[in-house]
Amino acid sequence: MKLYNTLTRKLTELQPLDGKTVRMYSCGPTVYDHAHIGNLSAYVFADTLRRAIQVAGNFDVQHAMNYTDVDDKTIRRSREEFPSDTPHEALQKLTGKYIQIFNDDMRRIGNDVGALQFVRATDPKVIWGMQDLISRLHKKGFAYIADDGVYFSIDAYRKAGKTYGQLLELNAQNTSEARIQNDEYDKESAHDFALWKTQKDGEPAWDFTLDGHSLKGRPGWHIECSVMSRQLLGQPFDIHTGGVDLIFPHHENEIAQSTALETDPMMAHIFAHNDHILVDGKKMSKSAKNFYTLDDIVAKGYDPLTFRIKVLQSHYRSQVNFTWESLDAAQNLLTGLRAWADLKHQKAAHQRGGELAAAYKTALSNMLDALRNDLNTAEALRWLAQLADTEQVDPEKIQSLLNILDRLFGLVLADRPDITHEQKDLIASREAARQAKDWPLSDKLRDQLAGQGISLRDTQNGPIWSRLG
RNA sequence: GGCGCCGUGGCGGAGUGGUUACGCAGAGGUCUGCAAAACCUUGUACGCCGGUUCAAUUCCGGCCGGUGCCUCCA
């Protein structure tokens, strides 16, 4: 299986570093608000990548994701929403609430939450791990204490013969004016970043003593992922995922922290980044009024899995243009796939013999090839759409095929229930009326079924039902 | 200013140096009690200008447009 590696800007063959299990870390949400569809698309990518590695790549996967549950935004919102609580309690309440909402969103868009190991940045073990790493970095001269916290010294890192700029080369020419002129912090160098921030008024804080200084405060953003990934997966691990916005500085800084004290310069073998969603061709922003959450999509009557299809219909490394019209297309495709899956319940649609079974085999093999090719989900979905564009299914083979498709795409096609006996009786009665050429009764029964969300079409083998919408 | 990515038919969106992507929507037809589905047919697609080539949407250069990163945003 090949995957584009931001580190090398090349397609890289995926081989588990330990020979059997692909260890994967996905930068998770900052849990201070509802995730927007851009956030969610990143998690559809991570989820689909894991599925592809397991099913198409045939490797075991250990997949970890963090919740960033302490930072400026979570703290600010927690004080707004829970002003009468202590800072720690308020933070707990806020982040607990949004973790719940996030997990619900994940499930609704078909991401397998159960396949993920989650960890919170404020987990005591993580806090301890961060303090330990900061202490060791400080001891070796990679960190220094300033007025408002502890900073990582990029200069020291470079002097140790290490490369800062593995993902994005930084130099005087491409450093923004704002950054150079930013002397708000007591930093030795413009690119140095905070490992630890000392407490400000009303902020939750953890005790921390470093080199005799009492530095009660909270962790910086980047150190969280360095410690969590290592605690859960070890180092180096195989794949680090995230949105393109995280390439710099977040992932660059993670690499620096994680490798400063190591002889191995590698934090993760492959960094895989998904590009952003555009809405009507524009960057999504609240001020442009093109900013959506999953609830907005559901409120317009779309199935959440429609969004998943929409994301999978394009390549993860290209900008997806989200439009309501394209979501309509995705919804219709989803309805079609479900109607196809429902054919397994209907004798009128069954076709035995090797023809369909062979087609299943070919289509599946094409899908797996597409996914092995840098996760070309658009290509894979094309084969799926073609496969499902039929009135017939092989009753012997369809279920196992649906099971595999669900493992691959998460579109929940495999366990769709049959219609009720009452509905089947209605269909039979209507067919009898139709045979008797009693068109008024026949149409009345058809309308009755339509009222229950069941539409019928008459074929040479008898009526076939499908669910509306 | 620096470093990138992208520009494909009504919409979305793959891909390729010379042959139909695909999905959705549209038009005409066959079929049908009606309907739906199915099937058949159909729409001068590759931002603009040059260059390389027997041949470019596909490679190269320029231009125009979109978009991203360059301090905490997926």
XYZ file of C-alpha atoms (C1' of nucleotides) in Angstrom:
543
model
C 0.000 0.000 0.000
C 1.345 3.381 -1.001
C 0.777 6.600 0.862
C 1.953 10.136 0.200
C 4.458 11.174 2.840
C 4.697 14.874 3.604
C 8.205 14.294 4.973
C 9.579 13.158 1.636
C 6.905 14.548 -0.691
C 6.803 11.145 -2.289
C 4.585 8.113 -2.317
C 5.891 5.699 0.277
C 5.292 1.974 0.511
C 3.712 1.228 3.860
C 5.493 -1.479 5.802
C 4.902 -1.744 9.543
C 8.060 -0.730 11.380
C 7.662 -3.645 13.753
C 6.808 -6.016 10.914
C 3.202 -6.661 11.798
C 1.207 -3.793 13.277
C 0.802 -0.361 11.748
C 0.779 2.155 14.559
C -1.102 5.267 13.684
C -1.722 8.508 15.522
C -4.346 11.025 14.469
C -4.421 14.519 15.866
C -7.847 14.762 17.413
C -10.227 17.597 18.201
C -9.882 20.499 20.569
C -13.070 19.927 22.492
C -14.429 23.415 23.088
C -17.279 23.491 20.544
C -19.070 21.404 17.925
C -16.755 20.079 15.260
C -17.382 21.619 11.868
C -17.529 19.638 8.631
C -13.891 20.434 7.909
C -12.818 18.880 11.191
C -15.009 15.896 10.523
C -13.591 15.333 7.061
C -10.156 14.915 8.635
C -11.537 12.144 10.811
C -13.296 10.482 7.894
C -9.871 10.443 6.266
C -8.162 8.955 9.312
C -10.907 6.364 9.764
C -10.873 5.368 6.106
C -7.104 5.144 6.072
C -7.197 2.750 8.997
C -9.869 0.657 7.286
C -7.870 0.552 4.060
C -4.691 -0.510 5.830
C -6.552 -3.293 7.587
C -8.617 -4.602 4.694
C -6.664 -3.617 1.586
C -3.200 -3.589 3.131
C -3.877 -6.613 5.302
C -2.056 -5.248 8.331
C -3.153 -4.973 11.922
C -3.557 -1.381 12.986
C -3.245 0.254 16.351
C -4.900 3.642 16.031
C -4.724 6.360 18.668
C -6.390 9.744 18.832
C -6.165 12.499 21.384
C -8.617 14.969 22.790
C -7.017 18.348 23.319
C -8.934 19.237 26.436
C -6.778 22.054 27.745
C -5.761 25.131 25.765
C -6.714 28.800 25.427
C -10.055 28.097 23.783
C -11.215 25.341 26.116
C -10.261 27.429 29.126
C -11.990 30.540 27.848
C -15.180 28.706 26.953
C -15.253 26.782 30.205
C -15.123 30.008 32.168
C -17.919 31.472 30.070
C -20.171 28.435 30.373
C -19.412 27.432 33.932
C -18.400 30.632 35.731
C -19.332 29.412 39.203
C -17.161 26.302 39.070
C -13.489 26.039 39.879
C -11.259 26.276 36.786
C -10.618 22.533 36.841
C -14.260 21.623 37.264
C -15.385 24.039 34.580
C -12.827 22.632 32.171
C -13.918 19.083 32.965
C -17.560 19.898 32.370
C -16.986 21.703 29.121
C -14.621 19.192 27.602
C -16.690 16.256 28.835
C -19.704 17.691 27.081
C -17.928 18.253 23.792
C -16.144 14.914 23.876
C -19.571 13.320 24.073
C -20.839 15.385 21.153
C -17.716 14.637 19.155
C -18.078 10.895 19.662
C -21.710 11.068 18.590
C -20.734 12.976 15.456
C -18.032 10.422 14.727
C -20.483 7.551 14.958
C -23.088 9.339 12.867
C -20.683 9.860 9.979
C -19.676 6.227 10.096
C -16.334 6.466 11.857
C -15.522 3.449 13.995
C -15.014 4.983 17.412
C -14.490 1.544 18.904
C -11.376 1.028 16.799
C -9.690 4.055 18.343
C -7.724 4.414 21.532
C -8.593 7.825 22.879
C -6.560 9.758 25.370
C -7.101 13.122 26.994
C -4.286 15.605 27.280
C -5.225 16.159 30.924
C -4.987 12.477 31.762
C -2.699 12.413 34.857
C -0.404 9.966 33.151
C -0.089 12.328 30.196
C 0.479 15.378 32.391
C 3.190 13.502 34.225
C 4.705 12.351 30.950
C 4.805 15.885 29.604
C 6.455 17.204 32.736
C 8.964 14.400 32.598
C 9.798 15.096 28.947
C 10.081 18.843 29.582
C 12.399 18.169 32.512
C 14.618 15.938 30.435
C 14.645 18.430 27.563
C 15.606 21.150 30.018
C 18.358 19.062 31.535
C 19.935 18.576 28.119
C 19.600 22.230 27.180
C 16.734 21.936 24.707
C 14.381 23.916 26.916
C 14.691 27.117 28.859
C 12.608 28.827 31.479
C 11.130 32.228 30.674
C 8.782 34.552 32.564
C 5.606 33.002 31.246
C 6.630 29.404 30.812
C 9.113 26.946 29.415
C 10.211 27.179 25.790
C 11.802 24.810 23.372
C 15.068 26.069 21.933
C 15.242 25.470 18.221
C 18.757 26.824 18.258
C 19.893 24.163 20.709
C 18.116 21.522 18.670
C 19.954 22.592 15.549
C 23.272 22.795 17.347
C 22.770 19.185 18.355
C 22.903 18.394 14.643
C 19.174 17.884 14.234
C 16.936 19.184 11.490
C 14.193 21.634 12.324
C 12.211 22.017 9.121
C 11.645 18.417 8.093
C 8.119 19.163 6.968
C 8.466 22.813 6.102
C 11.758 24.554 5.505
C 11.943 27.720 7.519
C 14.245 30.610 6.861
C 14.301 34.384 7.049
C 12.562 34.751 3.685
C 9.484 32.784 4.471
C 9.018 33.843 8.024
C 6.161 36.257 8.335
C 6.788 39.784 9.555
C 4.277 39.262 12.304
C 6.305 36.493 13.779
C 9.608 38.313 13.663
C 8.091 41.371 15.240
C 6.302 39.407 17.894
C 8.208 40.217 21.049
C 5.261 39.637 23.299
C 6.947 36.643 24.840
C 10.271 36.305 26.474
C 11.655 33.993 23.846
C 15.243 33.663 22.763
C 14.272 33.122 19.154
C 11.166 33.882 17.125
C 10.377 30.263 16.304
C 10.768 28.895 19.788
C 7.492 27.545 21.090
C 5.957 26.962 24.489
C 6.305 23.594 26.172
C 4.643 24.759 29.333
C 2.714 27.900 30.226
C 2.606 29.238 33.741
C -0.748 29.934 35.273
C -2.669 33.130 34.654
C -5.595 34.305 36.757
C -8.512 31.928 36.793
C -6.811 29.250 34.728
C -6.687 25.587 35.668
C -3.145 24.588 36.529
C -1.015 21.632 37.485
C 1.921 21.730 39.918
C 5.280 21.517 38.240
C 8.721 22.082 39.631
C 11.593 22.427 37.214
C 15.161 23.042 38.267
C 14.002 24.497 41.579
C 11.439 26.798 39.947
C 7.807 26.407 40.839
C 6.031 26.565 37.485
C 2.427 25.770 38.278
C 0.642 25.922 34.945
C -0.478 23.909 31.965
C 1.090 22.185 28.977
C 1.709 23.751 25.592
C -0.185 22.359 22.662
C 2.551 20.515 20.790
C 3.991 18.615 23.733
C 0.657 16.875 24.251
C 0.819 14.967 21.016
C 4.495 14.091 21.437
C 3.799 12.461 24.777
C 0.460 10.862 24.020
C 1.624 9.278 20.781
C 4.683 7.875 22.470
C 2.829 6.563 25.499
C 0.287 4.757 23.355
C 2.300 3.716 20.335
C 5.979 3.960 21.135
C 8.451 5.737 18.943
C 8.967 5.864 16.086
C 5.498 4.839 14.984
C 4.208 4.393 11.464
C 1.726 7.077 10.481
C 0.860 10.462 11.849
C -2.285 12.035 10.363
C -3.835 15.474 10.502
C -5.056 18.352 8.391
C -2.636 20.302 6.226
C -2.839 23.212 8.623
C -1.062 21.087 11.217
C 2.024 20.547 9.097
C 3.481 23.688 10.520
C 4.041 24.438 13.269
C 2.285 21.653 15.107
C 3.821 18.572 13.558
C 7.199 20.158 13.010
C 7.324 20.998 16.680
C 6.182 17.550 17.685
C 9.064 16.098 15.723
C 11.513 18.426 17.426
C 10.297 17.578 20.921
C 10.067 13.899 20.263
C 13.475 13.501 18.676
C 15.646 15.975 20.590
C 16.757 13.345 23.088
C 16.821 10.403 20.703
C 19.434 9.044 18.375
C 16.733 8.049 15.897
C 15.686 11.246 14.044
C 12.302 9.776 13.218
C 9.157 10.442 15.192
C 6.854 8.830 12.659
C 7.680 7.119 9.402
C 4.910 8.755 7.383
C 3.096 12.029 7.914
C -0.187 12.007 6.004
C -2.172 15.212 5.710
C -5.628 15.813 4.328
C -6.471 19.030 2.538
C -9.318 21.271 3.585
C -12.942 21.480 2.591
C -14.096 24.539 0.710
C -17.714 25.582 0.773
C -19.018 26.983 -2.516
C -15.405 27.373 -3.563
C -14.459 29.498 -0.578
C -12.678 28.896 2.644
C -15.140 28.024 5.336
C -15.569 30.754 7.899
C -18.212 31.970 10.250
C -18.065 35.485 8.849
C -18.637 34.211 5.290
C -21.715 32.333 6.534
C -20.535 29.145 4.897
C -19.610 27.441 8.125
C -21.416 24.188 8.858
C -21.556 21.496 11.483
C -23.003 18.029 11.087
C -26.173 19.209 12.789
C -26.650 21.807 10.055
C -26.506 19.051 7.466
C -28.902 16.841 9.378
C -31.282 19.778 9.904
C -31.570 20.084 6.146
C -32.750 16.513 5.986
C -29.581 14.756 4.885
C -28.426 11.474 6.303
C -25.078 11.987 8.090
C -23.571 9.229 5.986
C -24.239 11.424 2.971
C -21.439 13.608 4.234
C -19.173 10.592 4.431
C -19.899 9.744 0.802
C -19.275 13.327 -0.189
C -15.853 13.229 1.469
C -14.966 9.843 0.009
C -15.908 10.972 -3.490
C -12.787 13.071 -3.683
C -9.153 12.458 -2.887
C -8.004 13.322 0.606
C -5.118 15.424 -0.700
C -7.255 17.693 -2.829
C -9.511 20.433 -1.640
C -13.084 19.218 -1.618
C -15.695 21.689 -2.731
C -18.729 21.265 -0.542
C -21.965 22.435 -2.157
C -25.526 21.490 -1.310
C -26.024 20.326 -4.867
C -23.128 17.912 -4.560
C -24.538 16.719 -1.259
C -27.783 15.941 -3.085
C -25.780 13.806 -5.482
C -24.158 11.996 -2.573
C -27.525 11.451 -0.918
C -28.930 9.917 -4.088
C -25.936 7.657 -4.418
C -26.353 6.534 -0.811
C -30.031 5.782 -1.419
C -29.050 3.751 -4.465
C -26.450 1.761 -2.545
C -28.960 1.003 0.174
C -31.561 -0.117 -2.349
C -28.957 -2.452 -3.799
C -28.085 -3.845 -0.366
C -31.784 -4.376 0.316
C -32.067 -6.644 -2.716
C -30.592 -9.442 -0.631
C -33.995 -9.764 1.072
C -35.884 -10.102 -2.195
C -36.209 -13.332 -4.110
C -37.322 -11.453 -7.216
C -33.847 -9.942 -7.368
C -31.860 -13.076 -6.707
C -29.689 -14.458 -9.435
C -27.624 -17.538 -8.868
C -24.751 -18.711 -10.967
C -21.215 -17.530 -11.186
C -21.701 -14.326 -13.133
C -22.409 -11.941 -10.300
C -19.981 -13.664 -7.976
C -17.244 -13.067 -10.521
C -18.276 -9.439 -10.862
C -18.087 -9.046 -7.075
C -14.609 -10.431 -7.039
C -13.399 -8.129 -9.793
C -15.008 -5.019 -8.353
C -13.666 -5.710 -4.891
C -10.206 -6.295 -6.225
C -10.392 -2.986 -8.133
C -11.523 -1.178 -4.999
C -8.675 -2.598 -2.964
C -6.196 -1.603 -5.666
C -7.565 1.927 -5.681
C -7.294 2.239 -1.921
C -3.782 0.835 -1.919
C -2.887 3.602 -4.334
C -2.623 6.468 -1.864
C -6.157 5.926 -0.640
C -7.944 6.769 -3.863
C -11.416 6.645 -2.374
C -12.993 8.380 -5.374
C -11.811 5.584 -7.622
C -12.899 2.937 -5.132
C -16.330 4.483 -4.842
C -16.650 4.496 -8.572
C -16.291 0.711 -8.587
C -18.768 0.445 -5.763
C -21.293 2.576 -7.624
C -20.914 0.460 -10.739
C -21.196 -2.733 -8.746
C -24.422 -1.561 -7.158
C -25.936 -0.397 -10.425
C -27.927 -3.554 -10.971
C -31.285 -5.141 -10.270
C -29.833 -8.476 -9.318
C -27.809 -9.835 -6.451
C -26.236 -13.195 -5.820
C -27.941 -14.435 -2.649
C -24.997 -16.694 -1.796
C -22.317 -14.042 -2.050
C -23.903 -10.703 -1.364
C -23.768 -10.806 2.425
C -20.063 -11.489 2.689
C -19.445 -8.800 0.097
C -21.493 -6.294 2.074
C -19.555 -7.208 5.199
C -16.272 -6.408 3.506
C -17.646 -3.206 1.992
C -18.729 -2.055 5.418
C -15.318 -2.740 6.836
C -13.806 -0.744 3.983
C -16.145 2.208 3.690
C -18.237 2.308 6.847
C -21.435 2.945 4.923
C -23.516 0.549 7.033
C -24.907 -1.551 4.212
C -24.460 -5.016 5.665
C -27.042 -5.198 8.438
C -30.046 -3.571 6.864
C -33.238 -5.255 8.048
C -35.935 -6.783 5.898
C -39.321 -5.082 5.656
C -42.084 -6.304 7.981
C -44.440 -9.191 7.336
C -47.305 -6.716 7.142
C -45.495 -4.810 4.435
C -44.779 -8.019 2.572
C -48.457 -8.933 2.775
C -49.359 -5.531 1.362
C -47.009 -6.095 -1.527
C -48.546 -9.516 -2.155
C -52.081 -8.120 -2.019
C -51.171 -5.363 -4.378
C -49.608 -7.831 -6.780
C -52.774 -9.950 -6.658
C -54.878 -6.879 -7.412
C -52.554 -6.020 -10.223
C -52.816 -9.502 -11.702
C -56.605 -9.114 -11.518
C -56.206 -5.782 -13.290
C -57.877 -4.058 -10.370
C -55.830 -0.908 -10.918
C -57.585 1.312 -8.345
C -56.942 -1.167 -5.527
C -53.444 -1.862 -6.770
C -52.592 1.835 -6.786
C -54.183 2.368 -3.401
C -52.010 -0.327 -1.836
C -48.961 1.076 -3.546
C -49.750 4.487 -2.082
C -50.193 2.905 1.318
C -46.699 1.395 1.103
C -45.293 4.688 -0.089
C -46.737 6.195 3.073
C -44.544 3.741 4.999
C -41.484 4.741 3.024
C -41.547 1.788 0.664
C -41.587 2.255 -3.084
C -42.234 -0.511 -5.570
C -41.236 -1.225 -9.083
C -42.593 -4.031 -11.169
C -40.107 -6.276 -12.896
C -40.400 -9.418 -14.958
C -39.654 -11.438 -11.835
C -42.192 -9.629 -9.728
C -42.264 -6.449 -7.649
C -39.086 -5.166 -6.037
C -39.235 -2.768 -3.127
C -36.861 -0.107 -2.044
C -36.880 2.391 0.749
C -37.550 6.007 -0.117
C -34.899 8.584 0.711
C 7.531 38.931 0.604
C 8.831 33.192 1.049
C 7.180 28.092 0.192
C 3.166 24.972 -1.816
C -1.322 22.974 -4.075
C -5.156 23.454 -7.619
C -8.139 25.249 -12.177
C -11.761 19.053 -16.068
C -18.760 18.965 -19.437
C -25.107 21.932 -15.610
C -22.996 20.426 -10.353
C -19.361 17.257 -7.770
C -14.989 14.834 -9.124
C -11.030 10.770 -10.834
C -7.561 9.975 -14.527
C -4.425 9.842 -18.836
C 0.867 11.843 -24.026
C -3.156 9.340 -28.941
C -9.153 4.972 -26.980
C -16.377 6.220 -22.532
C -14.031 7.658 -15.631
C -17.667 7.677 -12.223
C -21.770 9.951 -9.296
C -25.859 13.444 -9.577
C -28.881 16.313 -12.734
C -30.888 17.109 -18.136
C -32.875 15.720 -23.268
C -35.048 11.968 -26.811
C -36.672 6.883 -27.278
C -38.034 1.483 -25.983
C -40.742 -0.949 -22.281
C -45.052 -0.348 -18.789
C -52.414 -0.422 -17.013
C -50.044 3.806 -14.654
C -45.565 4.556 -12.160
C -40.751 3.339 -11.047
C -36.717 0.823 -12.622
C -34.129 -1.018 -16.582
C -32.250 -0.537 -21.463
C -30.814 2.458 -25.941
C -29.395 7.274 -27.776
C -27.618 12.114 -26.519
C -24.667 16.633 -24.874
C -18.032 19.896 -29.420
C -14.989 18.597 -20.862
C -10.273 19.535 -19.750
C -8.587 28.431 -17.336
C -5.703 31.618 -21.179
C -1.188 32.197 -24.332
C 3.141 30.150 -26.120
C 6.667 25.849 -26.458
C 8.250 20.433 -26.831
C 5.979 16.312 -29.756
C 3.737 12.779 -35.388
C 0.112 13.745 -31.327
C -1.151 17.543 -25.030
C -6.459 17.985 -21.108
C -1.970 15.069 -19.710
C 5.135 17.467 -20.275
C 7.707 22.720 -20.068
C 7.318 28.248 -19.554
C 4.425 32.618 -18.835
C -0.242 34.836 -17.556
C -5.040 34.915 -15.109
C -8.100 32.834 -11.235
C -8.907 29.886 -6.654
C -6.762 28.107 -2.260
C -3.231 26.852 1.760
C 0.999 27.386 5.253
C 4.661 31.079 7.218
C 2.437 31.047 16.360
C -1.595 27.311 18.759
C -6.884 26.522 12.937
C -8.819 19.701 10.405
